[in-house]
PDB file of C-alpha atoms in Angstrom:
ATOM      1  CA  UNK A 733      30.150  33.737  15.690  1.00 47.00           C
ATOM      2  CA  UNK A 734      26.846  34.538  15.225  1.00 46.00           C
ATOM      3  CA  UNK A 735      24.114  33.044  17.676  1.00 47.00           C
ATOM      4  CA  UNK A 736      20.641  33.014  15.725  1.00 48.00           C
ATOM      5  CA  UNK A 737      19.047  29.702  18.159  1.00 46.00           C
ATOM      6  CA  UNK A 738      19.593  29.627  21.869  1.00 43.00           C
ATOM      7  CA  UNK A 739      17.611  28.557  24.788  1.00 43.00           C
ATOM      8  CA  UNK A 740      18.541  26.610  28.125  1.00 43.00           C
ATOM      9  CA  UNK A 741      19.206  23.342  26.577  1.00 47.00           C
ATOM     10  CA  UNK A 742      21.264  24.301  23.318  1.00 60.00           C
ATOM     11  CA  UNK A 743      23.069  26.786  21.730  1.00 71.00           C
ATOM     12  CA  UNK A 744      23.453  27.054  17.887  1.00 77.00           C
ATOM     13  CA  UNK A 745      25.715  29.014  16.180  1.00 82.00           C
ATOM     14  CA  UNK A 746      26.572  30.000  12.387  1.00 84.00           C
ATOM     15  CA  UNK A 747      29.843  30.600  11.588  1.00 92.00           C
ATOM     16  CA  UNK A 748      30.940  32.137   8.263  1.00 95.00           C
ATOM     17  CA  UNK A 749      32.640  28.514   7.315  1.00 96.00           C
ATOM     18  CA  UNK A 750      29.173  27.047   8.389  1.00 96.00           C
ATOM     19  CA  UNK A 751      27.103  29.145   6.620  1.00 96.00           C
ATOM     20  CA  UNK A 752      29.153  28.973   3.701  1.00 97.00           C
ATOM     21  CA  UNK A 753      28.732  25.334   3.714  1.00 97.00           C
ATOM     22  CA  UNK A 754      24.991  25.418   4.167  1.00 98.00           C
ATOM     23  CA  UNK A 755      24.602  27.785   1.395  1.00 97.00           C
ATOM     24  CA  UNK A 756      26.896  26.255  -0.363  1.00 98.00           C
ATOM     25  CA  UNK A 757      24.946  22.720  -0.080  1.00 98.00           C
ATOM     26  CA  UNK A 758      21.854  24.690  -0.730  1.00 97.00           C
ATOM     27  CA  UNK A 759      22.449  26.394  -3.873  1.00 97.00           C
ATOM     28  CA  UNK A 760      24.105  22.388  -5.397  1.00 98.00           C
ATOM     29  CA  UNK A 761      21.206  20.740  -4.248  1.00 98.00           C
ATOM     30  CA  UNK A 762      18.940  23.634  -5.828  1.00 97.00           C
ATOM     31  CA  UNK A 763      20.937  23.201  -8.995  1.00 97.00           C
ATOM     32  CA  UNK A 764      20.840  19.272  -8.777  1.00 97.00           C
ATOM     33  CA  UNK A 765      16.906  19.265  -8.283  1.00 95.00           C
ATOM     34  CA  UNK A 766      16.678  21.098 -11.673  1.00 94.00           C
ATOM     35  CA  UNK A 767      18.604  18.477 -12.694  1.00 95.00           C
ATOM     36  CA  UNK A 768      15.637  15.343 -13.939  1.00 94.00           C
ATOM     37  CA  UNK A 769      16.336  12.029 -14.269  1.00 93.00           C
ATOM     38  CA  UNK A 770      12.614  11.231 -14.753  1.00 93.00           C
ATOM     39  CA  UNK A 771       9.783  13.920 -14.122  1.00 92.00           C
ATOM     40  CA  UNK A 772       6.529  13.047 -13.159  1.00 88.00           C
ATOM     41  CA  UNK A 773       3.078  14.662 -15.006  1.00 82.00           C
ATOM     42  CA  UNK A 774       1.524  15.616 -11.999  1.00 79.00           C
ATOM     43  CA  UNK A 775       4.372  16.530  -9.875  1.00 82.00           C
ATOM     44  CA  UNK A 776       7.169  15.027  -8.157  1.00 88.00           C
ATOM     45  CA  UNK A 777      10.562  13.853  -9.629  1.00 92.00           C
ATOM     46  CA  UNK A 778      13.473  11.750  -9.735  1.00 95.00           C
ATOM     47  CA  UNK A 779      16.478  13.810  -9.347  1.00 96.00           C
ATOM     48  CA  UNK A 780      20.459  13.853  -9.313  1.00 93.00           C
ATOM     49  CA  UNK A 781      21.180  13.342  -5.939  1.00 96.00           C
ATOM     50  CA  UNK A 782      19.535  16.862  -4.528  1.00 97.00           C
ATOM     51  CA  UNK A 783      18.418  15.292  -1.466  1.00 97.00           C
ATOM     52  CA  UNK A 784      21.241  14.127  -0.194  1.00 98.00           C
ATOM     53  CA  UNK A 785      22.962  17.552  -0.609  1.00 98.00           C
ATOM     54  CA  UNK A 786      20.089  19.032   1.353  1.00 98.00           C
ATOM     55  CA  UNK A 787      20.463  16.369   3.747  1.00 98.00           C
ATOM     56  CA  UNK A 788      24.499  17.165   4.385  1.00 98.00           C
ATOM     57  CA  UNK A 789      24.467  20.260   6.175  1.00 98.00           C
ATOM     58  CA  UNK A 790      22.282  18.361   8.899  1.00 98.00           C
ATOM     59  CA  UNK A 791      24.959  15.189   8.684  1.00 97.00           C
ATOM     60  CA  UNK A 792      27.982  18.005   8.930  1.00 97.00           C
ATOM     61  CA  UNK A 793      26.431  20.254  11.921  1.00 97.00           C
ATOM     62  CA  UNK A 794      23.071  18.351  13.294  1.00 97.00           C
ATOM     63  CA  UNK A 795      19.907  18.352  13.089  1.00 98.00           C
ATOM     64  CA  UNK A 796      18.905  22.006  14.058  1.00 97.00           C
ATOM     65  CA  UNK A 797      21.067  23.469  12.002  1.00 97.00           C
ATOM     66  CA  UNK A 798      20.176  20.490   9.364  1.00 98.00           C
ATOM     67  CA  UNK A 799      16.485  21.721   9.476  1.00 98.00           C
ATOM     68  CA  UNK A 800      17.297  25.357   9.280  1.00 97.00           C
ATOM     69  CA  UNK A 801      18.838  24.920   6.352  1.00 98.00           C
ATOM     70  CA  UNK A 802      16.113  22.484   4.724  1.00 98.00           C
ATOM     71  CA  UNK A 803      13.679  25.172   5.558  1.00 98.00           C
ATOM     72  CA  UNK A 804      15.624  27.555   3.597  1.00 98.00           C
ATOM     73  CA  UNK A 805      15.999  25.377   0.773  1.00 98.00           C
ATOM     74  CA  UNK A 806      12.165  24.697   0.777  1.00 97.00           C
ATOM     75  CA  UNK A 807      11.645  28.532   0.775  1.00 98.00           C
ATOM     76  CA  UNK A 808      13.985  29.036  -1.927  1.00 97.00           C
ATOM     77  CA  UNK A 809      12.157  26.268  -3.793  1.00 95.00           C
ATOM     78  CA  UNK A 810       8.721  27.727  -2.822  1.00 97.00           C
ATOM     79  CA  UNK A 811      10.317  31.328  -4.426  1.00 97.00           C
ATOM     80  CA  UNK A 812      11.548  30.121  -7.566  1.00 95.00           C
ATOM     81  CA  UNK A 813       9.079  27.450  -8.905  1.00 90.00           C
ATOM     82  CA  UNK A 814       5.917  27.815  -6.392  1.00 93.00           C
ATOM     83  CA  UNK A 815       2.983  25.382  -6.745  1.00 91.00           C
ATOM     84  CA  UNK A 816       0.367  26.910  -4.843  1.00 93.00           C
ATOM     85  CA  UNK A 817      -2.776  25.350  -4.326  1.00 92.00           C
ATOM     86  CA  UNK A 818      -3.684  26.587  -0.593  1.00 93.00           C
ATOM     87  CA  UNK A 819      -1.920  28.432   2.472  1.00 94.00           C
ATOM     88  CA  UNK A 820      -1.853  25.503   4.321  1.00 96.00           C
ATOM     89  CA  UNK A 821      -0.184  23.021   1.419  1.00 96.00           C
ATOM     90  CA  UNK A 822       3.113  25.481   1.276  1.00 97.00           C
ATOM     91  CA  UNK A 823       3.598  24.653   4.928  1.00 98.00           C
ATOM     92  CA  UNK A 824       3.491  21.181   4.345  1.00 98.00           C
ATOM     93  CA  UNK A 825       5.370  20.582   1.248  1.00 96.00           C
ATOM     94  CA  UNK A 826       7.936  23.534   1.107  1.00 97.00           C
ATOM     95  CA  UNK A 827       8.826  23.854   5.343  1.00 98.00           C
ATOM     96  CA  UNK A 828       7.907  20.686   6.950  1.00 98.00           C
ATOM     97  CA  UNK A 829       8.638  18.426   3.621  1.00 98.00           C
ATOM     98  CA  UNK A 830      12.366  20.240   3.468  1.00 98.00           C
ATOM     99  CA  UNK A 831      12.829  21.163   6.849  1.00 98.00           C
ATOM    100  CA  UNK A 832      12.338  17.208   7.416  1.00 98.00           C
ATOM    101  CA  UNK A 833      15.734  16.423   5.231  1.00 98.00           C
ATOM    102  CA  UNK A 834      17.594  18.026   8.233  1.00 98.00           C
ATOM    103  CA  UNK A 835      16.699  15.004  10.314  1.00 98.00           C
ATOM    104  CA  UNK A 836      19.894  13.501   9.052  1.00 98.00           C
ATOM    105  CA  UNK A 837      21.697  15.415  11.705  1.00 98.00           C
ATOM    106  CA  UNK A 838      20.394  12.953  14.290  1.00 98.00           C
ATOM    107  CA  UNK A 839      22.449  10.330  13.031  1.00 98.00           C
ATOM    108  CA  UNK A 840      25.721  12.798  12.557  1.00 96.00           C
ATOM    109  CA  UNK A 841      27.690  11.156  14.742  1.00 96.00           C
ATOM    110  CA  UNK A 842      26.362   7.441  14.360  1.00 97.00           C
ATOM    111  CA  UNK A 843      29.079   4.515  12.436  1.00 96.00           C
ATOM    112  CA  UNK A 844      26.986   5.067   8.816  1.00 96.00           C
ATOM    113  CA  UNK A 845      25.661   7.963   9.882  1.00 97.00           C
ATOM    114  CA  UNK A 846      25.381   9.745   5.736  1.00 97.00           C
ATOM    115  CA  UNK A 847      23.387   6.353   5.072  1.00 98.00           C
ATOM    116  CA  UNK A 848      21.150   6.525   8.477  1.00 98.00           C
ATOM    117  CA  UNK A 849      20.358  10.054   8.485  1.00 98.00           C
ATOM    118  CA  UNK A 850      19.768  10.341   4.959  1.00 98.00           C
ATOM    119  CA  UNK A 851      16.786   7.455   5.264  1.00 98.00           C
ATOM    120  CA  UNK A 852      15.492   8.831   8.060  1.00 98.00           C
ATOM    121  CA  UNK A 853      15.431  12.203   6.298  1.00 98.00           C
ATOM    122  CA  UNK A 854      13.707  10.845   3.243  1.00 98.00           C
ATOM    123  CA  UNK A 855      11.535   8.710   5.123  1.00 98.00           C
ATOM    124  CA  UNK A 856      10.531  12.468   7.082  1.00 98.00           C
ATOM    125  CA  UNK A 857      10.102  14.290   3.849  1.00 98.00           C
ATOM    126  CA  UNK A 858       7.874  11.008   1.821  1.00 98.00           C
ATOM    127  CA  UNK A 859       5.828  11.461   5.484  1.00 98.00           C
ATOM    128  CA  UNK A 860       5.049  14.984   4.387  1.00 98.00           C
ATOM    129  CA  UNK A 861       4.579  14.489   1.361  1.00 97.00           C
ATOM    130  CA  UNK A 862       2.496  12.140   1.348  1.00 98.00           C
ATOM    131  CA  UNK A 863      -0.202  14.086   4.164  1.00 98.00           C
ATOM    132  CA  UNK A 864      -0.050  16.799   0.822  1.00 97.00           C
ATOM    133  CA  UNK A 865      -0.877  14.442  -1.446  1.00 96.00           C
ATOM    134  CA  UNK A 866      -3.413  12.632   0.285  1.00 97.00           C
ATOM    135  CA  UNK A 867      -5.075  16.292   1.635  1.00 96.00           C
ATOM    136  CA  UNK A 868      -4.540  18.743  -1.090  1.00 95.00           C
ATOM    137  CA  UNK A 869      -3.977  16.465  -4.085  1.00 94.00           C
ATOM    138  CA  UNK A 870      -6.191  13.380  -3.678  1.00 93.00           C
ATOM    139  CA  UNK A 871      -8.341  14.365  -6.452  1.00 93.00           C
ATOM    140  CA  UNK A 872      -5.899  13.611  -8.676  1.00 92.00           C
ATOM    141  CA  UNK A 873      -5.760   9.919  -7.378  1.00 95.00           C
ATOM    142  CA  UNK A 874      -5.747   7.085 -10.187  1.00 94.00           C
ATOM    143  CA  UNK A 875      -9.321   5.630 -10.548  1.00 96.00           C
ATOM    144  CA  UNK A 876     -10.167   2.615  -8.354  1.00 97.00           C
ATOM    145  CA  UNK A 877      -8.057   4.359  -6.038  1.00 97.00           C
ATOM    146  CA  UNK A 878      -8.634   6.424  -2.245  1.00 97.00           C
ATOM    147  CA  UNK A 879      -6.431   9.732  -2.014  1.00 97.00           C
ATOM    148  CA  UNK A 880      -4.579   8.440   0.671  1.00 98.00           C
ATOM    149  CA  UNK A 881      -3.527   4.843  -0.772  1.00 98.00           C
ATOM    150  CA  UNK A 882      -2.678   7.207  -4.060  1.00 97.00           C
ATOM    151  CA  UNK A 883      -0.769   9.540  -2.122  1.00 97.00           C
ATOM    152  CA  UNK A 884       1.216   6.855  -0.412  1.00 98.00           C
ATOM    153  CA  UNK A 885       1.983   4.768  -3.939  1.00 97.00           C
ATOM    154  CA  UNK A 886       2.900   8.058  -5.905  1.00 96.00           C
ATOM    155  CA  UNK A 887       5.451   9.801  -3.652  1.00 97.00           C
ATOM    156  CA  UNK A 888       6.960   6.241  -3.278  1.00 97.00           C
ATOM    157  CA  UNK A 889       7.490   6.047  -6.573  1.00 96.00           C
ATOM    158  CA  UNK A 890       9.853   9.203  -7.140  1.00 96.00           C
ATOM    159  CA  UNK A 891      11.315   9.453  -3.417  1.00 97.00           C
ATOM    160  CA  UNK A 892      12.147   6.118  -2.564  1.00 98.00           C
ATOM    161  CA  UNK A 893      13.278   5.697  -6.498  1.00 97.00           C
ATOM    162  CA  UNK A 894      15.879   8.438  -6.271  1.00 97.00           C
ATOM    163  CA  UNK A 895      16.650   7.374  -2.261  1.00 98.00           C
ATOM    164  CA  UNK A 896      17.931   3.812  -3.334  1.00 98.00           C
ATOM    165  CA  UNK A 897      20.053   5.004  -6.417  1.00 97.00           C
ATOM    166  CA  UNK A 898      21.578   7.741  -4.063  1.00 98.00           C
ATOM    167  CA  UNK A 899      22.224   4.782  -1.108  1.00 98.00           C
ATOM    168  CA  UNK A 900      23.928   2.703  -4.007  1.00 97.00           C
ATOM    169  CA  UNK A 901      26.374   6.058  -4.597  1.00 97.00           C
ATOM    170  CA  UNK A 902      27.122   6.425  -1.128  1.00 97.00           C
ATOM    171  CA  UNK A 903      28.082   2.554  -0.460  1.00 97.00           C
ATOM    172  CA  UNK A 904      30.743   2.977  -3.573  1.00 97.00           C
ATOM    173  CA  UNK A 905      34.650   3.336  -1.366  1.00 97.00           C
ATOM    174  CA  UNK A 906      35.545   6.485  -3.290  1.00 98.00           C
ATOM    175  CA  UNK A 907      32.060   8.384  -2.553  1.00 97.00           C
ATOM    176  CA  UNK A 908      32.456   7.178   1.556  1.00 95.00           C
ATOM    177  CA  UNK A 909      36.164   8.739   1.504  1.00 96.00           C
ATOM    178  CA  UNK A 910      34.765  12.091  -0.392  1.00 97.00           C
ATOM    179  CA  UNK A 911      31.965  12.182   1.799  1.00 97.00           C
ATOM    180  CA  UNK A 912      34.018  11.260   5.598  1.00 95.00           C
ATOM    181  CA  UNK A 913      36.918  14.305   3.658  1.00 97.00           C
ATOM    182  CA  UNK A 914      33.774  16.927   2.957  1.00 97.00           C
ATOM    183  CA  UNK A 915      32.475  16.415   6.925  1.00 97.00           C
ATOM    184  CA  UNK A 916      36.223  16.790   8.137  1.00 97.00           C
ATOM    185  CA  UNK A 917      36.430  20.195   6.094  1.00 97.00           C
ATOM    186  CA  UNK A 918      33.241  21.132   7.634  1.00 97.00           C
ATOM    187  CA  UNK A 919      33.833  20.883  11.031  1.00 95.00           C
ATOM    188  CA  UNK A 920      37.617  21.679  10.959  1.00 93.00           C
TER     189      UNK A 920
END
């Protein structure tokens, strides 16, 4: 094993068979977040199910290794399609705003832990997002309308859109069996 995170209180390690997984639920949710079911005109989008792949290797392993991963899918993100308006925004919405979808490892071994983790996750990344929008995109705010009450209204829109139609998928029998089968694998 290789040890990339230890201190006093924890010890992390990445297997090959966890990294695979993490990469592997990296590169699907990349693909699935290319993937529009609706795109916004000034950013944002509703998407096949990409954050709750980037949420499952922090449901599979916890929430350390949850947000390492997030971070790298943020970077990979950042790499492949950046939208750059200042230093400080790519901190905010490519680390923090991905690196927040690994809060679903909190809830890894909780009864509905998929379904708790993954709103807390979202709930983390709309959070960041919505500090972007409201600091580095609030010009952009519909008339009538302050930056941060715009910021707040517009990520809700795409985030919480695409949350509740994944939550609907992952209350149907056959996706809680493939889901429960895909955490076994993981941590065999």
């Amino acid at each position: 094993m290789i040890n990339h995170i230890s201190n006093s209180d924890a010890k992390v390690s990445f297997s090959a068979k966890k990294l695979a997984f993490c990469a592997m639920s990296m590169a699907l949710a990349f693909v699935l977040s290319n993937i529009k079911v609706f795109k916004f005109p000034t950013g944002g989008s509703i998407t096949l199910l990409s954050m709750l792949v980037a949420c499952l290797p922090g449901f599979w392993f916890g929430p350390v290794v949850g947000i390492i991963t997030g971070v790298a899918y943020g970077l990979l993100n950042l790499i492949v399609d950046p939208y750059i308006l200042f230093p400080a925004q790519v901190i905010v919405d490519y680390i923090l705003a991905f690196g927040a979808l690994g809060l679903s490892g909190f809830f890894k071994n909780a009864k509905h832990g998929l379904i708790k983790g993954y709103i807390v996750a979202v709930l983390g990344r709309y959070v960041f997002a919505v500090i972007s929008g409201w600091i580095f995109f609030g010009e952009w705010a519909w008339d009538g309308w302050n930056p941060f009450a715009y910021s707040l209204a517009y990520n809700a829109i795409y985030i919480f859109a695409e949350a509740a139609i994944t939550i609907v998928i992952l209350l149907l029998p056959p996706v809680k069996q493939v889901m429960n089968k895909l955490k076994d694998m993981a941590n065999e």
